[in-house]
Amino acid sequence: MATESDSPDALSFGLGLDEPPQPAKPEPAAAAQPYRVLARKYRPQSFEELIGQDAMVQTLGNAIKRDRLAHAFLMTGVRGVGKTSTARLIAKALNCIGPDGTGGPTISPCNVCEPCRAIAEGRHIDVVEMDAASHTGVDDVREIIEAVRYAAVSARYKIYIIDEVHMLSKNAFNALLKTLEEPPAHVKFLFATTEVNKVPITVLSRCQRFDLRRIPAEKLADHFAEVSRLEGVEVEPEALALIARAAEGSARDGLSILDQAIAHGSGGVSAEQVRAMLGLSDRGAIRGLLGLLLAGDARAALESLRGQYDLGVEPSAVLRGLLESVHGITRAKVGGVDDRAQSAEEREAYAEWAGRLSHAVVHRLWQLLLKGLAEVHSAPMPLEAAEMALLRVIHASEMPDPGALLERLANGEALPVRAPSAAPAAAGSAPLAQATPTAIPLVQAAAVEPAAAELPTAEPAAAEPPAAPPPPPSPIAETASRAAPASYKDLIETLALKGKPHLAQQLHDFCGLVRYAPPEIAIRPVKPMSSDLVRDLGAALKGLTGETWQVTAEDGKAEPTLLEQEKMAAEAERQSVLDSPLVKAAFDAFPGAELAAYTLDEQRSA
């Protein structure tokens, strides 16, 4: 009779007869699944789940039904629109065998058969996915060329998915050309890239190209709403619209923002939380600031800008918000479709504003704010540049409407003098849409004078008093025009005299002029220069003139550098000496002579 010590467990662990039996160990608990971000968790598993790419899905479906499959596909588009997901879906569609194992290629893969599950999990031996960013050389492509000769192990097609294919080297592309043009019948190539312009045309001509579009914000918002429902999280519709707008057509970017917003909130996601998380300016504050600009209240407008800056809102975000408001007013004027990201109060304010502002006023306001946004992006001091841009808008709002001026000049009427306002309106005291159509003419007086000079004027009646003199120019504009150098050459000489000789020397020797219109200057360096050149020049000009300049380095057509101009002038001078009759006679009399030195005065006197 076997004793306890004779049991295998007792013998293996050396237990004695006097030891009590050991309790059975519990089975280990199943390991908890690690958290997957929403962008991976809700990756499309079928073409029906692929949003915003209906044209491509229809083309692929027809090609599969008619057995007109290309041997190479190229998916291009911005990040997060589904390029790699589409490549994997095509791989499943071509290799799906159906639940019963007898199916063929289909646009609706079953996601049940072994090939579908293996491809979805990234473990199928015949579906090779390669990142061209880390496999850029000829040797990596040579491995593919050697492997395509062998048939697929278990799948219908051997498929190579190359992501970010534009990162391959030139030699790697050339090595792939022959195989890509005439691959074996069992091989398919699927390429994905965000920069199709970097892919050689010889590769593009061998592929069937699909341009994946940006996903509309409305579809993204609906998709994010469904994801929120599946996650059991309450998200406000306005918050979803803000996330969809911030995603800029990318489903992955939007899901990443939604993931962050869910973690940021507690139990739900509100529009205020999304704005705070993304650093977006409050829409109500933007509308209030726009009202202050239209009312001409400079102090309150600057205080509003400073308040939003203190809350963490970037100056560029404030100007973008103002541009969005102006765009909303324009859409309201033309009767566009309502934006789901706008609240009811916002749409009502835009509609009222649209009824009071003319198209010309709104378009000029858009141009001025757009110019201000460009200055903020390039300025070394963004907040100060934003303040100057807002002050420019307010200053322009005090100028008369050029259309009204031309009409009065054509009728021979005297021009009225606009008296200065007694006091600016209090912030928020007037409704936002109370600005008159002439509130933002935004046109320089110099643009009116030439047209006005060509119009006939009538003799004023003797009884009428003489017209009052025009209002004095703005002190800021007068100071800027007096302080700004008249030309690019004068600017360089002024910088050299004001303690910036090194910067002046760089501009003189190595920078050609593209455009000079104070307070704007565009230059083209003729050789690689330090990235601090634009910043240093902007700071120097601000200290020189007291005004923020827009300084840019461009690649367009430019004048020769001042050094090149001086050399060309010296060469022309020397050639004029050589072409003079006296010098020609001297060279004829003394063959082999050279012109060592000369002075132009002596040559002219001779």
XYZ file of C-alpha atoms in Angstrom:
606
model
C 0.000 0.000 0.000
C 1.451 3.314 -0.999
C 2.101 5.794 1.749
C 2.051 9.551 1.533
C 5.797 9.571 1.184
C 5.477 7.388 -1.873
C 3.462 10.006 -3.753
C 5.278 11.776 -6.559
C 4.846 15.155 -4.903
C 6.291 13.908 -1.642
C 9.217 12.221 -3.327
C 10.029 15.185 -5.534
C 10.128 17.653 -2.676
C 11.638 15.244 -0.104
C 8.707 15.431 2.327
C 8.821 13.192 5.411
C 6.091 10.886 6.614
C 5.398 13.102 9.595
C 4.786 16.248 7.569
C 1.190 17.232 6.978
C -0.081 17.327 3.421
C 0.509 20.643 1.685
C -2.523 22.600 0.469
C -2.959 22.880 -3.275
C -1.664 26.155 -4.696
C -4.275 28.366 -6.321
C -4.134 28.919 -10.055
C -2.435 32.233 -10.956
C -4.866 34.982 -11.875
C -5.047 35.940 -15.476
C -2.693 38.776 -16.226
C -4.491 42.092 -16.561
C -4.587 43.430 -20.076
C -2.388 46.543 -20.438
C -4.161 49.766 -21.328
C -4.192 50.619 -24.992
C -4.649 54.175 -26.165
C -7.816 54.944 -28.079
C -5.948 55.433 -31.355
C -4.817 51.767 -31.227
C -7.898 50.333 -29.570
C -10.255 51.698 -32.217
C -8.077 51.156 -35.279
C -10.356 50.228 -38.214
C -10.719 46.457 -38.631
C -12.790 46.632 -41.812
C -13.343 49.031 -44.684
C -16.761 49.875 -43.235
C -15.023 51.324 -40.165
C -12.640 53.417 -42.290
C -14.165 56.900 -42.231
C -13.799 59.631 -44.799
C -12.289 57.507 -47.619
C -15.368 56.338 -49.514
C -13.887 56.881 -53.002
C -10.875 54.692 -52.277
C -13.004 51.945 -50.700
C -15.292 51.901 -53.754
C -12.321 51.664 -56.151
C -10.744 48.806 -54.208
C -14.061 46.974 -53.926
C -14.646 47.133 -57.673
C -11.066 46.031 -58.378
C -11.446 42.988 -56.115
C -14.832 42.008 -57.569
C -13.551 42.243 -61.148
C -10.192 40.655 -60.375
C -8.308 43.759 -61.548
C -5.854 43.966 -58.678
C -2.717 46.038 -59.148
C 0.606 44.646 -57.991
C 1.562 47.815 -56.064
C -0.504 50.361 -54.149
C 0.631 53.722 -52.788
C -1.351 55.447 -50.018
C -0.552 59.090 -49.350
C -2.050 61.750 -47.128
C -1.503 63.680 -43.911
C -0.775 61.871 -40.677
C -3.561 59.933 -39.022
C -5.982 59.551 -41.952
C -5.554 55.771 -42.204
C -2.680 54.997 -44.583
C -1.139 52.116 -42.633
C -4.564 50.895 -41.516
C -5.671 50.829 -45.152
C -2.582 48.822 -46.116
C -3.375 46.221 -43.437
C -7.014 46.099 -44.515
C -5.937 45.460 -48.109
C -3.674 42.665 -46.864
C -6.610 41.081 -45.033
C -8.958 41.591 -47.981
C -6.568 39.801 -50.363
C -5.773 36.907 -48.020
C -9.123 36.319 -46.318
C -10.438 32.756 -46.720
C -13.731 33.239 -44.899
C -15.047 31.492 -41.775
C -15.354 28.174 -43.635
C -11.912 28.405 -45.275
C -13.200 28.469 -48.843
C -13.538 32.211 -49.453
C -11.595 34.384 -51.851
C -10.461 38.002 -51.938
C -13.201 40.268 -50.632
C -13.662 43.924 -49.716
C -15.301 42.744 -46.472
C -12.781 40.470 -44.702
C -14.365 38.223 -42.086
C -11.860 38.973 -39.246
C -12.537 35.389 -38.097
C -10.309 33.190 -40.227
C -6.707 32.553 -39.274
C -5.160 34.879 -41.930
C -7.386 37.791 -40.840
C -6.590 37.315 -37.159
C -2.882 36.820 -37.787
C -2.629 39.945 -39.958
C -4.582 42.003 -37.403
C -2.213 40.833 -34.651
C 0.883 41.480 -36.826
C 2.151 37.879 -36.733
C 1.418 36.584 -40.232
C 4.557 35.180 -41.798
C 3.572 36.235 -45.336
C 2.691 39.850 -44.489
C 5.935 41.742 -43.908
C 5.671 45.276 -42.531
C 8.822 47.384 -42.788
C 9.535 50.889 -41.518
C 11.514 52.686 -44.210
C 12.650 55.301 -41.712
C 14.899 52.719 -40.018
C 15.563 50.530 -43.094
C 16.712 53.005 -45.684
C 19.574 51.284 -47.454
C 20.120 49.031 -50.441
C 20.779 46.013 -48.216
C 17.275 46.233 -46.736
C 15.726 46.345 -50.193
C 17.994 43.523 -51.386
C 16.470 41.253 -48.726
C 13.022 41.940 -50.184
C 14.246 41.298 -53.717
C 15.716 37.949 -52.677
C 12.592 36.918 -50.736
C 9.982 37.691 -53.417
C 11.206 34.750 -55.499
C 9.736 32.295 -53.003
C 6.014 31.586 -52.826
C 3.894 32.454 -49.830
C 4.022 29.977 -46.973
C 0.342 29.880 -46.019
C -1.362 32.939 -47.516
C -2.751 33.596 -50.961
C -0.419 36.582 -51.507
C 2.909 37.543 -49.996
C 2.497 41.216 -49.085
C 5.144 43.805 -48.268
C 3.955 46.903 -46.412
C 6.572 49.682 -46.435
C 5.636 52.615 -44.213
C 7.095 56.087 -44.821
C 8.486 54.848 -48.117
C 9.815 58.302 -49.006
C 12.620 57.721 -46.463
C 14.302 55.119 -48.680
C 17.566 56.251 -50.195
C 17.939 56.964 -53.890
C 19.959 53.779 -54.409
C 17.350 51.739 -52.550
C 14.603 53.097 -54.799
C 16.642 52.274 -57.886
C 17.293 48.753 -56.656
C 13.561 48.202 -56.150
C 12.438 49.472 -59.553
C 12.780 46.260 -61.578
C 11.102 44.068 -58.980
C 8.372 46.667 -58.482
C 7.639 46.792 -62.201
C 7.420 43.023 -62.767
C 6.948 41.243 -59.440
C 5.889 37.584 -59.217
C 2.151 36.967 -59.331
C 2.024 36.020 -55.646
C 3.567 39.321 -54.410
C 1.856 42.639 -53.654
C 3.551 45.870 -52.524
C 1.723 48.374 -50.306
C 3.448 51.711 -49.736
C 2.434 54.490 -47.327
C 3.887 58.001 -47.155
C 3.102 61.461 -45.890
C 5.445 63.171 -48.370
C 4.634 61.802 -51.789
C 6.631 64.574 -53.465
C 9.809 62.873 -52.202
C 8.975 59.580 -53.893
C 10.666 59.293 -57.332
C 8.359 59.537 -60.300
C 9.723 56.211 -61.518
C 8.209 54.571 -58.420
C 4.940 56.482 -58.638
C 4.429 55.355 -62.229
C 4.606 51.718 -61.125
C 1.987 52.045 -58.367
C -1.745 52.550 -58.153
C -1.980 55.742 -56.098
C -4.664 56.606 -53.550
C -4.733 60.088 -52.004
C -6.404 59.743 -48.626
C -8.261 62.926 -47.787
C -8.445 64.828 -44.562
C -11.455 63.600 -42.619
C -14.167 66.293 -42.298
C -14.646 67.697 -38.809
C -18.306 66.611 -38.762
C -17.395 62.969 -39.385
C -14.617 63.134 -36.813
C -17.000 64.538 -34.199
C -19.495 61.724 -34.878
C -16.699 59.156 -34.670
C -15.422 60.576 -31.388
C -18.960 60.569 -30.006
C -19.255 56.840 -30.783
C -15.865 56.138 -29.191
C -16.917 58.095 -26.079
C -20.117 56.045 -25.883
C -18.185 52.783 -26.097
C -15.803 54.025 -23.395
C -18.709 55.048 -21.167
C -17.635 58.705 -20.933
C -19.952 61.687 -21.216
C -18.482 64.284 -23.566
C -20.253 67.534 -24.427
C -21.042 67.988 -28.143
C -19.179 71.307 -28.151
C -16.135 69.577 -26.664
C -16.283 66.953 -29.418
C -16.482 69.708 -32.035
C -13.453 71.456 -30.524
C -11.461 68.207 -30.531
C -12.461 67.516 -34.135
C -11.363 70.994 -35.165
C -8.037 70.676 -33.327
C -7.406 67.303 -35.030
C -7.178 69.047 -38.437
C -8.573 66.083 -40.336
C -6.522 63.408 -38.542
C -8.426 60.640 -36.740
C -5.339 59.587 -34.772
C -4.634 63.126 -33.572
C -8.253 63.550 -32.524
C -8.352 60.246 -30.624
C -5.124 61.193 -28.856
C -6.657 64.519 -27.810
C -9.852 62.756 -26.702
C -7.775 60.281 -24.683
C -6.014 63.176 -22.983
C -9.292 65.008 -22.361
C -10.830 61.932 -20.696
C -7.785 61.661 -18.432
C -7.906 65.416 -17.777
C -11.554 65.418 -16.690
C -13.258 63.653 -13.817
C -16.223 61.623 -14.964
C -16.944 63.712 -18.055
C -15.430 66.072 -20.572
C -16.677 69.641 -20.996
C -15.852 72.264 -23.585
C -14.175 74.430 -20.928
C -11.854 71.555 -19.984
C -10.900 71.008 -23.627
C -10.165 74.707 -24.128
C -8.024 74.801 -20.997
C -6.184 71.620 -22.008
C -5.469 72.792 -25.561
C -4.661 76.371 -24.556
C -7.522 77.724 -26.664
C -8.806 81.183 -25.965
C -12.295 81.556 -24.541
C -14.720 82.335 -27.361
C -16.574 84.894 -25.291
C -13.335 86.699 -24.478
C -12.438 86.753 -28.180
C -15.791 88.278 -29.089
C -15.343 90.843 -26.345
C -11.890 91.731 -27.660
C -13.234 92.092 -31.193
C -15.923 94.427 -29.890
C -13.285 96.554 -28.171
C -11.288 96.739 -31.399
C -14.341 97.898 -33.337
C -15.139 100.451 -30.633
C -11.579 101.842 -30.747
C -10.908 101.251 -27.033
C -7.145 100.716 -27.087
C -6.576 100.513 -23.337
C -9.316 97.954 -22.719
C -8.207 95.898 -25.751
C -4.625 95.687 -24.505
C -5.851 94.794 -21.008
C -8.003 92.021 -22.473
C -5.041 90.663 -24.436
C -2.819 90.803 -21.359
C -5.473 89.027 -19.292
C -5.679 86.135 -21.724
C -1.879 85.987 -21.907
C -1.707 85.729 -18.108
C -4.133 82.792 -18.286
C -1.673 80.930 -20.523
C -3.153 81.713 -23.948
C -0.508 82.398 -26.572
C -0.792 85.701 -28.499
C -0.927 83.786 -31.769
C -3.931 81.829 -30.441
C -5.708 85.108 -29.661
C -5.169 86.414 -33.192
C -6.277 83.089 -34.640
C -9.422 83.360 -32.557
C -10.060 86.853 -33.913
C -9.567 85.552 -37.450
C -12.040 82.739 -36.768
C -14.550 85.301 -35.529
C -14.131 87.419 -38.654
C -14.497 84.280 -40.757
C -17.669 83.411 -38.830
C -19.070 86.871 -39.571
C -18.303 86.426 -43.269
C -19.992 83.027 -43.376
C -23.017 84.522 -41.657
C -23.163 87.261 -44.308
C -23.150 84.776 -47.186
C -25.496 82.338 -45.452
C -23.049 79.480 -44.904
C -23.778 76.294 -42.995
C -23.584 76.704 -39.226
C -20.431 75.452 -37.544
C -21.170 72.819 -34.904
C -18.296 74.121 -32.790
C -20.105 77.476 -32.364
C -22.493 78.035 -29.512
C -25.953 79.538 -30.008
C -24.796 82.850 -28.504
C -21.827 82.917 -30.883
C -23.987 82.321 -33.952
C -26.426 85.004 -32.821
C -23.614 87.530 -32.328
C -22.121 86.739 -35.729
C -25.503 87.131 -37.404
C -26.053 90.534 -35.803
C -22.548 91.645 -36.694
C -22.986 90.456 -40.259
C -26.000 92.726 -40.632
C -24.046 95.814 -39.588
C -20.632 95.346 -41.222
C -20.070 95.537 -44.968
C -18.113 92.968 -46.957
C -15.303 95.451 -47.591
C -14.959 96.190 -43.889
C -14.823 92.505 -42.943
C -12.294 91.685 -45.670
C -9.993 94.549 -44.658
C -10.223 93.456 -41.026
C -9.275 89.925 -42.085
C -6.222 91.144 -44.012
C -4.973 93.261 -41.127
C -5.347 90.485 -38.567
C -3.742 87.993 -40.932
C -0.735 90.276 -41.335
C -0.576 90.669 -37.570
C -0.575 86.900 -37.079
C 2.385 86.535 -39.465
C 4.251 89.214 -37.510
C 3.555 87.438 -34.211
C 4.924 84.154 -35.592
C 8.183 85.770 -36.747
C 8.639 88.373 -33.996
C 11.168 87.817 -31.185
C 8.577 89.250 -28.751
C 5.179 87.744 -29.663
C 3.116 89.597 -27.041
C 4.448 93.004 -28.065
C 3.890 92.167 -31.726
C 0.285 91.175 -30.964
C -0.274 94.455 -29.110
C 1.090 96.434 -32.056
C -1.169 94.492 -34.433
C -4.251 95.301 -32.329
C -3.246 98.953 -32.085
C -2.901 99.045 -35.857
C -6.484 97.799 -36.177
C -7.719 100.412 -33.718
C -5.791 103.205 -35.458
C -7.271 102.181 -38.791
C -10.767 102.244 -37.290
C -10.399 105.989 -36.669
C -9.713 106.717 -40.338
C -12.545 107.816 -42.650
C -14.166 105.412 -45.087
C -12.393 105.843 -48.451
C -15.568 105.038 -50.379
C -17.480 107.797 -48.629
C -14.578 110.212 -49.157
C -14.483 109.537 -52.900
C -18.228 109.946 -53.181
C -18.131 113.307 -51.405
C -15.186 114.468 -53.474
C -17.029 113.490 -56.644
C -20.051 115.515 -55.502
C -17.881 118.510 -54.613
C -18.735 118.351 -50.918
C -16.419 119.525 -48.191
C -14.767 116.804 -46.142
C -15.788 116.805 -42.484
C -13.268 116.662 -39.698
C -13.755 113.795 -37.299
C -13.539 115.098 -33.767
C -11.715 112.934 -31.252
C -13.989 110.862 -29.078
C -14.510 112.143 -25.562
C -13.806 108.845 -23.847
C -13.520 105.242 -24.974
C -16.444 102.997 -24.341
C -16.209 100.828 -21.288
C -15.258 97.246 -21.894
C -18.335 95.174 -22.442
C -20.706 98.136 -22.109
C -21.815 98.120 -25.753
C -23.176 95.137 -27.673
C -20.622 93.481 -29.889
C -22.549 94.115 -33.100
C -23.094 97.853 -32.623
C -20.097 98.776 -34.789
C -21.071 100.818 -37.820
C -20.082 99.784 -41.340
C -17.473 102.546 -41.361
C -15.862 101.395 -38.155
C -12.988 99.536 -39.832
C -12.056 101.132 -43.168
C -8.384 100.083 -42.726
C -7.061 102.053 -45.711
C -4.141 104.429 -45.690
C -4.921 108.003 -46.667
C -2.173 107.893 -49.279
C -4.209 105.390 -51.275
C -7.105 107.881 -51.485
C -5.141 110.947 -52.524
C -4.225 109.891 -56.120
C -7.802 108.900 -56.920
C -9.124 112.060 -55.330
C -6.812 114.205 -57.429
C -8.360 112.900 -60.638
C -11.960 113.704 -59.640
C -13.558 117.023 -60.638
C -14.109 119.400 -57.767
C -16.816 122.040 -57.608
C -16.203 125.612 -56.503
C -17.455 126.065 -52.946
C -20.157 128.643 -52.408
C -19.015 132.043 -51.150
C -21.233 131.840 -48.113
C -19.836 128.512 -47.007
C -16.894 128.581 -44.607
C -13.623 127.125 -45.884
C -13.066 123.446 -45.269
C -11.197 122.633 -42.108
C -7.656 121.308 -42.483
C -7.271 117.534 -42.512
C -6.518 115.832 -39.205
C -2.843 115.608 -38.266
C -1.076 112.326 -38.998
C -0.680 109.745 -36.285
C 2.334 110.483 -34.041
C 3.353 106.842 -34.214
C 3.267 106.785 -38.022
C 5.123 110.122 -38.201
C 7.858 108.874 -35.871
C 8.189 105.596 -37.758
C 8.439 107.291 -41.138
C 11.016 109.748 -39.818
C 13.116 107.098 -38.122
C 13.038 104.388 -40.825
C 15.991 104.628 -43.262
C 15.005 105.562 -46.779
C 16.728 102.630 -48.494
C 18.405 99.318 -47.827
C 21.815 100.931 -48.221
C 20.917 103.689 -45.751
C 19.699 101.019 -43.333
C 23.060 99.216 -43.433
C 24.980 102.484 -42.961
C 22.736 103.409 -40.009
C 23.283 100.015 -38.358
C 27.052 100.448 -38.721
C 26.875 103.904 -37.096
C 24.589 102.725 -34.286
C 26.922 100.080 -32.908
C 25.988 97.095 -35.121
C 29.003 96.895 -37.474
C 29.079 93.080 -37.612
C 25.394 92.848 -38.527
C 25.817 95.630 -41.092
C 28.800 93.807 -42.617
C 26.782 90.579 -42.945
C 23.936 92.400 -44.686
C 26.368 94.292 -46.933
C 28.408 91.284 -48.057
C 26.082 88.284 -47.985
C 22.405 89.399 -48.166
C 20.568 90.541 -51.285
C 17.424 92.615 -50.965
C 14.096 91.016 -51.928
C 11.729 93.665 -50.568
C 12.107 96.824 -48.486
C 8.891 98.509 -47.313
C 9.269 99.737 -43.702
C 8.346 98.232 -41.342
C 8.905 95.149 -43.506
C 12.091 93.817 -45.031
C 12.832 90.573 -46.880
C 16.377 89.432 -47.650
C 17.997 86.484 -49.430
C 21.316 85.231 -48.012
C 23.752 84.169 -50.747
C 25.387 81.628 -48.450
C 24.316 79.698 -45.331
C 23.948 82.150 -42.472
C 23.266 81.849 -38.763
C 19.628 81.233 -37.837
C 19.894 84.206 -35.461
C 20.350 86.692 -38.313
C 16.624 87.389 -38.750
C 16.075 87.681 -35.011
C 19.067 89.985 -34.495
C 18.038 92.200 -37.401
C 14.475 92.465 -36.087
C 15.737 93.421 -32.615
C 18.173 95.968 -34.063
C 15.475 97.597 -36.214
C 13.061 97.756 -33.283
C 15.725 99.500 -31.205
C 16.525 101.795 -34.127
C 13.003 102.875 -35.079
C 10.916 102.014 -32.022
C 8.629 99.879 -34.208
C 8.283 96.124 -34.605
C 9.537 95.068 -38.054
C 8.604 91.995 -40.037
C 11.930 90.471 -41.073
C 11.979 87.390 -43.317
C 14.622 85.411 -45.196
C 13.280 84.225 -48.562
C 14.549 82.254 -51.546
C 12.931 84.424 -54.206
C 14.460 86.780 -56.719
C 16.646 89.387 -55.049
C 18.976 92.217 -55.915
C 22.715 91.535 -55.826
C 24.373 92.197 -52.486
C 25.863 95.631 -51.981
C 29.310 94.053 -52.160
C 28.463 92.513 -55.537
C 27.045 95.821 -56.743
C 30.256 97.616 -55.731
C 32.356 95.013 -57.552
C 30.210 95.335 -60.681
C 30.488 99.118 -60.549
C 34.287 98.892 -60.167
C 34.506 96.479 -63.094
C 32.362 98.766 -65.241
C 34.616 101.658 -64.316
C 37.720 99.676 -65.245
C 36.175 98.628 -68.533
C 35.368 102.229 -69.366
C 39.051 103.071 -68.888
C 40.115 100.175 -71.141
C 37.657 101.292 -73.815
C 38.969 104.871 -73.939
C 40.861 105.735 -77.201
C 43.976 106.889 -75.357
C 44.363 103.642 -73.407
C 43.690 101.570 -76.509
C 46.421 103.461 -78.347
C 48.819 102.830 -75.476
C 48.105 99.077 -75.560
C 48.635 99.078 -79.330
C 51.982 100.838 -78.925
C 53.130 98.592 -76.058
C 51.917 95.013 -76.603
C 51.775 92.969 -73.380
C 51.140 96.016 -71.206
C 48.656 95.734 -68.301
C 46.470 98.273 -66.555
C 47.916 98.308 -63.029
C 45.977 101.167 -61.426
C 44.033 104.230 -62.383
C 41.860 107.012 -61.033
C 38.697 107.926 -62.833
C 39.317 111.628 -62.497
C 42.652 111.305 -64.291
C 41.065 109.184 -67.010
C 38.312 111.707 -67.531
C 40.732 114.627 -67.598
C 42.906 112.757 -70.092
